[in-house]
Tab-separated table of C-alpha atoms and ligand atoms in Angstrom:
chain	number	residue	atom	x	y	z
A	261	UNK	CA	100.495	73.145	94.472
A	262	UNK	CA	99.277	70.097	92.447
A	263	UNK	CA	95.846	69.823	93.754
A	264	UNK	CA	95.419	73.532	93.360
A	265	UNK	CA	96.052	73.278	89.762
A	266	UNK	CA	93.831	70.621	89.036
A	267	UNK	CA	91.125	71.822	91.083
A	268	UNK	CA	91.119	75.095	88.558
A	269	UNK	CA	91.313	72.247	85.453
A	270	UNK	CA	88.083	70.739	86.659
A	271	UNK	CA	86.684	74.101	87.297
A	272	UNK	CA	87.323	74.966	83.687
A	273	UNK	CA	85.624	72.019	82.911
A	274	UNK	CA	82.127	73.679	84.020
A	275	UNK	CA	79.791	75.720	81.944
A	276	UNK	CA	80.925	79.360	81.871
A	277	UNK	CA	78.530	82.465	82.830
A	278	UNK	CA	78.174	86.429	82.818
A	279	UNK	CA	79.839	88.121	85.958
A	280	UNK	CA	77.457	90.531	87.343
A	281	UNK	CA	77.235	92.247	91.112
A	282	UNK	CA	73.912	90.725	92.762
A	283	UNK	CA	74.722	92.229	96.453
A	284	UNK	CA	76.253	90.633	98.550
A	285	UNK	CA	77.125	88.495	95.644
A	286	UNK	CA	79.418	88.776	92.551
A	287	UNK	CA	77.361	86.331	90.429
A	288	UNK	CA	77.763	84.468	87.455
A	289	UNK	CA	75.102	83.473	85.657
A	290	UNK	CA	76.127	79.686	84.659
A	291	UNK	CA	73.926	77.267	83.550
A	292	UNK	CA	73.929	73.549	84.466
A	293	UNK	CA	76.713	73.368	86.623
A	294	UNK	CA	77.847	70.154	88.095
A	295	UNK	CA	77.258	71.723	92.063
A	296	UNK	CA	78.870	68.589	93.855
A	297	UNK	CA	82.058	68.936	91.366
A	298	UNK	CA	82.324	72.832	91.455
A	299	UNK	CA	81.940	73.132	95.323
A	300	UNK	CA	84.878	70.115	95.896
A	301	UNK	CA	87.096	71.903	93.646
A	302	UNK	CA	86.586	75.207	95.049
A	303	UNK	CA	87.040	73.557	98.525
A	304	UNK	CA	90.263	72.446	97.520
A	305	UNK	CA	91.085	76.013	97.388
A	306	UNK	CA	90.201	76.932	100.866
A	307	UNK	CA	90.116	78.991	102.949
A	308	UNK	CA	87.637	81.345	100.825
A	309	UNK	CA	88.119	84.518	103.045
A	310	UNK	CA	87.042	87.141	100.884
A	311	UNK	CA	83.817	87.539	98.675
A	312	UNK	CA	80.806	85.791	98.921
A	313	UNK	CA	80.527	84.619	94.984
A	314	UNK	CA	77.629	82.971	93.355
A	315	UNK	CA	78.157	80.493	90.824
A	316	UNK	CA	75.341	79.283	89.220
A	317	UNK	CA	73.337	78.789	91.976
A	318	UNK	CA	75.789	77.458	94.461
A	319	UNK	CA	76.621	80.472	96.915
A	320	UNK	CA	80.126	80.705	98.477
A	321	UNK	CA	79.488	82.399	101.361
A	322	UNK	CA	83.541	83.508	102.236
A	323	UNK	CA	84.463	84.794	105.640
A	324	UNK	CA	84.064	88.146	105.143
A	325	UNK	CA	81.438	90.059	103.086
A	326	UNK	CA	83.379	92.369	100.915
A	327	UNK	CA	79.953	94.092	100.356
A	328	UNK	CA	79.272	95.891	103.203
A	329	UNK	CA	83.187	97.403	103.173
A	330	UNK	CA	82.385	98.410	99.499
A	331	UNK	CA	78.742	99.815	100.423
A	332	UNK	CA	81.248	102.357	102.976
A	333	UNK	CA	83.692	103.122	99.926
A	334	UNK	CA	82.143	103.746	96.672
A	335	UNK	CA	79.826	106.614	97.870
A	336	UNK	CA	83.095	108.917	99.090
A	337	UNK	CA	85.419	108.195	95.592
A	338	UNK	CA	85.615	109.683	92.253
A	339	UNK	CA	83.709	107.563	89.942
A	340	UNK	CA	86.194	104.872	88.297
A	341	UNK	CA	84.953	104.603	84.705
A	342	UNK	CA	87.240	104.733	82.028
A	343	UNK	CA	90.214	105.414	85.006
A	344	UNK	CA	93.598	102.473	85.837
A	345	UNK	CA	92.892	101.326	88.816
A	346	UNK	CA	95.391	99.744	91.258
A	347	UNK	CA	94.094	97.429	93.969
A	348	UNK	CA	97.150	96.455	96.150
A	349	UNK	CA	96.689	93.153	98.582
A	350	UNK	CA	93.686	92.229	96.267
A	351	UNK	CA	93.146	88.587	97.617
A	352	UNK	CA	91.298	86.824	95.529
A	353	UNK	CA	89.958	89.650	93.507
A	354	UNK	CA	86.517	90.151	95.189
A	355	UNK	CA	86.833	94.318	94.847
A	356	UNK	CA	89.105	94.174	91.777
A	357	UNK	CA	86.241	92.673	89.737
A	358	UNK	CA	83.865	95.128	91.605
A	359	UNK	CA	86.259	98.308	90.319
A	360	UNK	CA	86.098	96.651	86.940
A	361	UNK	CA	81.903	96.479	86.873
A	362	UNK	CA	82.572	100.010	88.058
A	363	UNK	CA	83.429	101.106	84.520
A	364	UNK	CA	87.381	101.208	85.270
A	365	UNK	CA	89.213	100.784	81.952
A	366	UNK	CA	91.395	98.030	83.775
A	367	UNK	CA	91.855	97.326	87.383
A	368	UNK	CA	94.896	95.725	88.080
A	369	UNK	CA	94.991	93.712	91.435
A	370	UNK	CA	98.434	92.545	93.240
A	371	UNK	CA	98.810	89.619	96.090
A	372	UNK	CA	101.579	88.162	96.616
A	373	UNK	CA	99.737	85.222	98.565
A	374	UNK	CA	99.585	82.617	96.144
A	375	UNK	CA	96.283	80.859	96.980
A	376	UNK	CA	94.449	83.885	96.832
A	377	UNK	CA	95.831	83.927	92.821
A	378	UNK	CA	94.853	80.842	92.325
A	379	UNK	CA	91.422	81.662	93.903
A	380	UNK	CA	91.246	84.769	90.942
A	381	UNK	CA	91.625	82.176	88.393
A	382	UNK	CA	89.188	80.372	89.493
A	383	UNK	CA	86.789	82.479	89.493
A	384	UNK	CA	88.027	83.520	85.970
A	385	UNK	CA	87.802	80.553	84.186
A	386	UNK	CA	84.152	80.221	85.053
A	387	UNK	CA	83.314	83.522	83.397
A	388	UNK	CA	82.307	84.645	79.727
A	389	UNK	CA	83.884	87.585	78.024
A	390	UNK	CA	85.233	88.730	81.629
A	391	UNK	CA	85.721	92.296	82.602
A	392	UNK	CA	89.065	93.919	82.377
A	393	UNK	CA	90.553	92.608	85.694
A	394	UNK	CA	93.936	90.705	86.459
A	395	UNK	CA	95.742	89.448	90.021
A	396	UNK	CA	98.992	89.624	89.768
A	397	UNK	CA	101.519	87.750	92.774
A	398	UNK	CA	103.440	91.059	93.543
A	399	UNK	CA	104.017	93.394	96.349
A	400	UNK	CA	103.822	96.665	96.256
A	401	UNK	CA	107.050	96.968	96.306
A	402	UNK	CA	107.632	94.808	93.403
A	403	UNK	CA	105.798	97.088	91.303
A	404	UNK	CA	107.834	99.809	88.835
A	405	UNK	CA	107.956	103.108	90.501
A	406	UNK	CA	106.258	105.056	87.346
A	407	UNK	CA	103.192	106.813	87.779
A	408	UNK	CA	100.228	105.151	86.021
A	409	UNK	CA	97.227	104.772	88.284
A	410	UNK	CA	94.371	107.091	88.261
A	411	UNK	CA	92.958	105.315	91.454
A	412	UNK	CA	95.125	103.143	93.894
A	413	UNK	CA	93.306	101.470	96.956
A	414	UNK	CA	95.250	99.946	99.916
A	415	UNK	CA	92.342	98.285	101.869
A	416	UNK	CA	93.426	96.025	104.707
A	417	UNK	CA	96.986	96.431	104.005
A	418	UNK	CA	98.897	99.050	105.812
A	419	UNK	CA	98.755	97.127	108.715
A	420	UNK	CA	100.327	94.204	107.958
A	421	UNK	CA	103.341	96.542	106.638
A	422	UNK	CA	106.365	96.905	108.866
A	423	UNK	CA	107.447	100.090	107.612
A	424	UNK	CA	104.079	102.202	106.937
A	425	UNK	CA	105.882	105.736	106.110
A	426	UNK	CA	107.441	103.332	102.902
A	427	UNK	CA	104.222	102.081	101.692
A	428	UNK	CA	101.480	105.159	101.733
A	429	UNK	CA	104.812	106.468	99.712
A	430	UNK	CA	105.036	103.872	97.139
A	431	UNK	CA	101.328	104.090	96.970
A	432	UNK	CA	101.827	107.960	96.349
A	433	UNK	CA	104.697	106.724	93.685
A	434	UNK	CA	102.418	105.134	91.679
A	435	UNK	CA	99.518	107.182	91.085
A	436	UNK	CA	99.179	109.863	88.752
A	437	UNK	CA	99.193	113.750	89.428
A	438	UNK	CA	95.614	114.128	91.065
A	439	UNK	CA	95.504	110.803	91.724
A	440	UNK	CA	93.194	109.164	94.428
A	441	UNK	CA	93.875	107.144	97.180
A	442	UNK	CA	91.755	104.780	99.262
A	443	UNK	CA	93.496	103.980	102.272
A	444	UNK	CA	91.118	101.504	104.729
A	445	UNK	CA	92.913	99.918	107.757
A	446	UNK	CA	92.568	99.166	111.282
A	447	UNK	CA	92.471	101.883	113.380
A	448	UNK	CA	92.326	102.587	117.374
A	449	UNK	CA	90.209	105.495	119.309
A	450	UNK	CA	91.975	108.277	119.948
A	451	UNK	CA	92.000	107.462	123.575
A	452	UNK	CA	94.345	105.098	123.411
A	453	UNK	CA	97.069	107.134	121.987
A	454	UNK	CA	98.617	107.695	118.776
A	455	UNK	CA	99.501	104.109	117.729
A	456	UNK	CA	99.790	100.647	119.345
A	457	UNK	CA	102.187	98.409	117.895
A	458	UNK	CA	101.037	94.942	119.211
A	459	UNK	CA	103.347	92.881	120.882
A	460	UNK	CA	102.694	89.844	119.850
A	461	UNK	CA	99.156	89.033	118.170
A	462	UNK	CA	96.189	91.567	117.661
A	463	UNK	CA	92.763	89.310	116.986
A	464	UNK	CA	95.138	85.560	116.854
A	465	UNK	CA	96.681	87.669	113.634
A	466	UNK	CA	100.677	87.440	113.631
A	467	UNK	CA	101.394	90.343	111.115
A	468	UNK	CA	100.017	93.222	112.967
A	469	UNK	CA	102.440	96.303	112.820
A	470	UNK	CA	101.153	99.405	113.324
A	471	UNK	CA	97.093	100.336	114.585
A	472	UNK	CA	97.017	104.280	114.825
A	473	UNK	CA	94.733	106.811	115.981
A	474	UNK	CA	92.623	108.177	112.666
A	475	UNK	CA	94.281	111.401	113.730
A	476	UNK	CA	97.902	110.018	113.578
A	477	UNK	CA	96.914	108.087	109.990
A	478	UNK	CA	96.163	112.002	108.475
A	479	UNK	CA	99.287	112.982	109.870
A	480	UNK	CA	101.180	110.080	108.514
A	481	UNK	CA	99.558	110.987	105.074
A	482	UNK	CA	100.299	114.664	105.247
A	483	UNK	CA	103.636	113.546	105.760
A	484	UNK	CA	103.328	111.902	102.905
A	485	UNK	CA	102.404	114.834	100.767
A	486	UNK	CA	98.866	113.726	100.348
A	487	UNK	CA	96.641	116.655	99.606
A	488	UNK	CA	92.680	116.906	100.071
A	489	UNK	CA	92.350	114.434	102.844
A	490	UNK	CA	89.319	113.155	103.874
A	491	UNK	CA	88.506	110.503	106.659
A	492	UNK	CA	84.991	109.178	105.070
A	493	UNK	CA	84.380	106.163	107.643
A	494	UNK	CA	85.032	104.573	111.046
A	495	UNK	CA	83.087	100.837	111.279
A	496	UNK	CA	83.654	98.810	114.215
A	497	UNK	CA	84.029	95.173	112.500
A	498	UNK	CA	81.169	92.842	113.304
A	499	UNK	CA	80.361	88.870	113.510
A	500	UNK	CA	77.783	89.675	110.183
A	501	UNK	CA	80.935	91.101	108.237
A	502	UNK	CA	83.408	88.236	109.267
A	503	UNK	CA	81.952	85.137	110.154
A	504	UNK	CA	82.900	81.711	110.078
A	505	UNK	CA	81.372	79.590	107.419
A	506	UNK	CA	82.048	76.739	106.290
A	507	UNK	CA	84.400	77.631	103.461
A	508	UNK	CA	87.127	78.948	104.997
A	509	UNK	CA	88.446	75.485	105.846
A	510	UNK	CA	89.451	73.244	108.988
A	511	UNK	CA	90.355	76.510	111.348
A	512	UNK	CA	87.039	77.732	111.510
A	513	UNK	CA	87.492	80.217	114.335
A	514	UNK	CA	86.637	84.159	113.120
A	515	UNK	CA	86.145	87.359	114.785
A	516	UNK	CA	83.496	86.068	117.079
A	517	UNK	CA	86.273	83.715	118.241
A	518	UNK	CA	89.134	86.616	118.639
A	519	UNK	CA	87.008	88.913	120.838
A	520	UNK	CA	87.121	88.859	124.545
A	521	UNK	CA	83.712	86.596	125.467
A	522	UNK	CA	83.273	88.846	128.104
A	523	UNK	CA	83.720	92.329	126.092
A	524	UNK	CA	83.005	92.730	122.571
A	525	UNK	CA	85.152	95.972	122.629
A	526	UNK	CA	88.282	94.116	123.385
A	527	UNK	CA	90.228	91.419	121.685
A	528	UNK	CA	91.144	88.074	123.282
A	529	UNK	CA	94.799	89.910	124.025
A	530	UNK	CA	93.085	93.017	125.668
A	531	UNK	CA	93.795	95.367	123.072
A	532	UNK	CA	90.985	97.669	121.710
A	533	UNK	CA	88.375	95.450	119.340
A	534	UNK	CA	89.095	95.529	115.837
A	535	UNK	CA	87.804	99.172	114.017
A	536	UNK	CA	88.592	100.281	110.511
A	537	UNK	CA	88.879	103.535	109.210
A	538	UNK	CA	88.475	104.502	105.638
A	539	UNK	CA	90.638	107.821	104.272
A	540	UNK	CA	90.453	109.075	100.575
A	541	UNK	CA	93.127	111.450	99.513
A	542	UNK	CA	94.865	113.161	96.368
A	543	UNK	CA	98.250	112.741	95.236
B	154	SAM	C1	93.530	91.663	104.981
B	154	SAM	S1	93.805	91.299	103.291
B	154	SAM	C2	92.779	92.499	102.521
B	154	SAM	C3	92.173	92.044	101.216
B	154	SAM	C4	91.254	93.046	100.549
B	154	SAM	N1	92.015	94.162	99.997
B	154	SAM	C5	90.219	93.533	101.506
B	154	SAM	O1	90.168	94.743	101.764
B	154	SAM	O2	89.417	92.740	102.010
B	154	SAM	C6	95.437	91.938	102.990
B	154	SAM	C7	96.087	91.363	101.762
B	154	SAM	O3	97.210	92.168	101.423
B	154	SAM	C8	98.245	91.328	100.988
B	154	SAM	N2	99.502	92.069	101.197
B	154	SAM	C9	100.228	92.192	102.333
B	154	SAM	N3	101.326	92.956	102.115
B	154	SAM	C10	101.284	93.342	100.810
B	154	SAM	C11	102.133	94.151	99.983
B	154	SAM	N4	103.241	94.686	100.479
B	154	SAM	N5	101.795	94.341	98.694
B	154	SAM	C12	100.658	93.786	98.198
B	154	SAM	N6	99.815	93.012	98.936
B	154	SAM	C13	100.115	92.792	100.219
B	154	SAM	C14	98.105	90.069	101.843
B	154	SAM	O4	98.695	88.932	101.214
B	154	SAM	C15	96.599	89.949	101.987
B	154	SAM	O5	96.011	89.092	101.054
C-alpha cells in the first residue's frame, strides 16, 4: 500500500484544475503539469479500468469508456439536481463525479476495492473547489439500512452478487419513498432461458453469479416491490467500449481477448457474449 500512498503525495504535488465533463473525458483544466511525473504516479495506480480522465492535457484513456454507458442512462432518469444520490460499486468514481456535475446535492459512491479508492483520491487531489462527491470502501451491505437516497444506481454490480434477491432489496432499503433505481447488469437473450449461473468463468471473470433473461430481472424486481418498471436499454458490449490500453497495467487482455475468435456472439467459455441491460424503477 506504500507506493500507492506516495504516488497520491506526488500527485498532490501538481498544479490543481476545474473538473468539467469534455465527452468522453472528465477533464480538469490544470495548468503546467509535470506530464512525465503525473502519468508515473498514476501508473502506479494501475489498472485504470474505468473513465477515460483528462488531466491537463495528458489523457488517461481507462479500459472502458464510462461515456457511452452514461450517454444510454441519463436520457431515461429523473433529473438529479439538488437529489442524494447513491452510486454503489463506484470504482474509481468516474459516474459519481458525473452525478455530481449533474446538479446532485451530493453523490455518495461506495467500493469496497481499495485501489479503486485510492484511484478517487487521486483524481481528487488534482481538482479545485471539487464537486460534492465522496468514495467510500463499503459494501452495500455495510451501509445503515435508513432510507436516505433520492437516486441509487447499481451499474455493473448485481452480477458479481451471490445472493441477488438480498441486494436489489438493500438497494430498495435505502432509497426514499419514490425513490429511483438504476439497475444496469449483464443480461442473456431470452432464448437461453431465464438465468445462467456460470460454472466457472463468464468472459476470464471469476465473480460471475447470476446473468438473467431481461424478463426474469423485472420479475426479480417486482418481487422486490419495485413499482413503475421500465427496461430503457439492451447494448451488446463492444471492443470501442472496453478496450485494452495501455493503462490498465501488465494483463492487458480485454473483451476483444474474452470473445470466441471465431464468434463475436460467444465468449471464450461458449456462453452467450457479454450484453447489458439497463432497468429504471421506483421504490
Ligand atoms: C464492474 S464494476 C462497475 C463499476 C461502475 N459502477 C460501472 O458501471 O462501470 C463493479 C464494482 O462493484 C464493486 N462491488 C462488488 N460488490 C459490491 C457490493 N456488494 N457493494 C458495493 N460495491 C460492490 C466492485 O468492487 C467493482 O468495483
Amino acid at each position: 500500500m506504500l507506493f500507492r500512498s506516495g504516488a497520491i503525495e506526488s500527485i498532490k504535488d501538481q498544479p490543481q484544475g476545474r473538473i468539467q465533463y469534455a465527452a468522453p473525458y472528465l477533464k480538469i483544466n490544470s495548468q503546467n503539469n509535470d506530464n512525465e511525473q503525473l502519468e508515473s504516479s498514476l501508473k502506479q495506480l494501475m489498472p485504470w479500468r474505468k473513465g477515460p480522465y483528462q488531466i491537463g492535457d495528458l489523457q488517461l484513456d481507462s479500459e472502458w469508456r464510462g461515456d457511452m454507458k452514461w450517454d444510454r442512462v441519463i436520457p431515461h432518469i429523473k433529473p438529479l439536481k439538488e437529489k442524494t444520490v447513491l452510486d454503489v460499486g463506484s470504482g474509481n468514481g468516474y459516474f459519481t463525479y458525473l452525478m455530481a456535475l449533474s446538479g446532485a446535492e451530493i453523490v455518495l459512491g461506495i467500493e469496497p476495492f481499495l485501489l479503486f479508492n485510492y484511484q478517487f483520491q487521486a483524481i481528487r487531489s488534482l481538482i479545485s473547489n471539487p464537486p460534492h462527491a465522496f468514495v467510500l470502501p463499503l459494501k452495500l451491505e455495510q451501509m445503515p439500512n435508513e432510507a436516505v437516497f433520492d437516486t441509487v444506481f447499481s451499474m455493473g454490480v448485481l452480477y458479481h452478487q451471490k445472493d441477488h434477491m438480498l441486494h436489489l432489496q438493500q438497494l430498495k432499503n435505502v432509497m426514499t419513498i419514490d425513490g429511483e433505481l438504476i439497475l444496469e447488469t449483464l443480461v442473456i437473450d431470452g432464448i437461453h432461458g431465464e438465468q445462467i449461473i456460470p460454472e466457472d468463468r463468464y468472459a476470464r471473470m471469476r465473480n460471475v453469479w447470476c446473468l438473467p433473461s431481461t424478463d426474469t430481472l423485472n420479475t426479480w424486481l417486482e418481487q422486490t416491490g419495485f413499482k413503475n418498471i421500465k427496461l430503457v436499454d439492451v447494448t451488446k458490449t463492444t471492443p470501442e467500449e472496453q478496450r485494452a490500453t495501455h493503462w490498465i497495467g501488465d494483463n492487458t487482455q480485454s473483451l476483444q481477448d474474452f470473445l470466441d475468435p471465431n464468434n463475436d456472439n460467444l465468449t471464450i467459455e461458449g456462453l452467450p457474449a457479454p450484453k447489458r441491460a439497463i432497468f429504471v424503477c421506483q421504490k
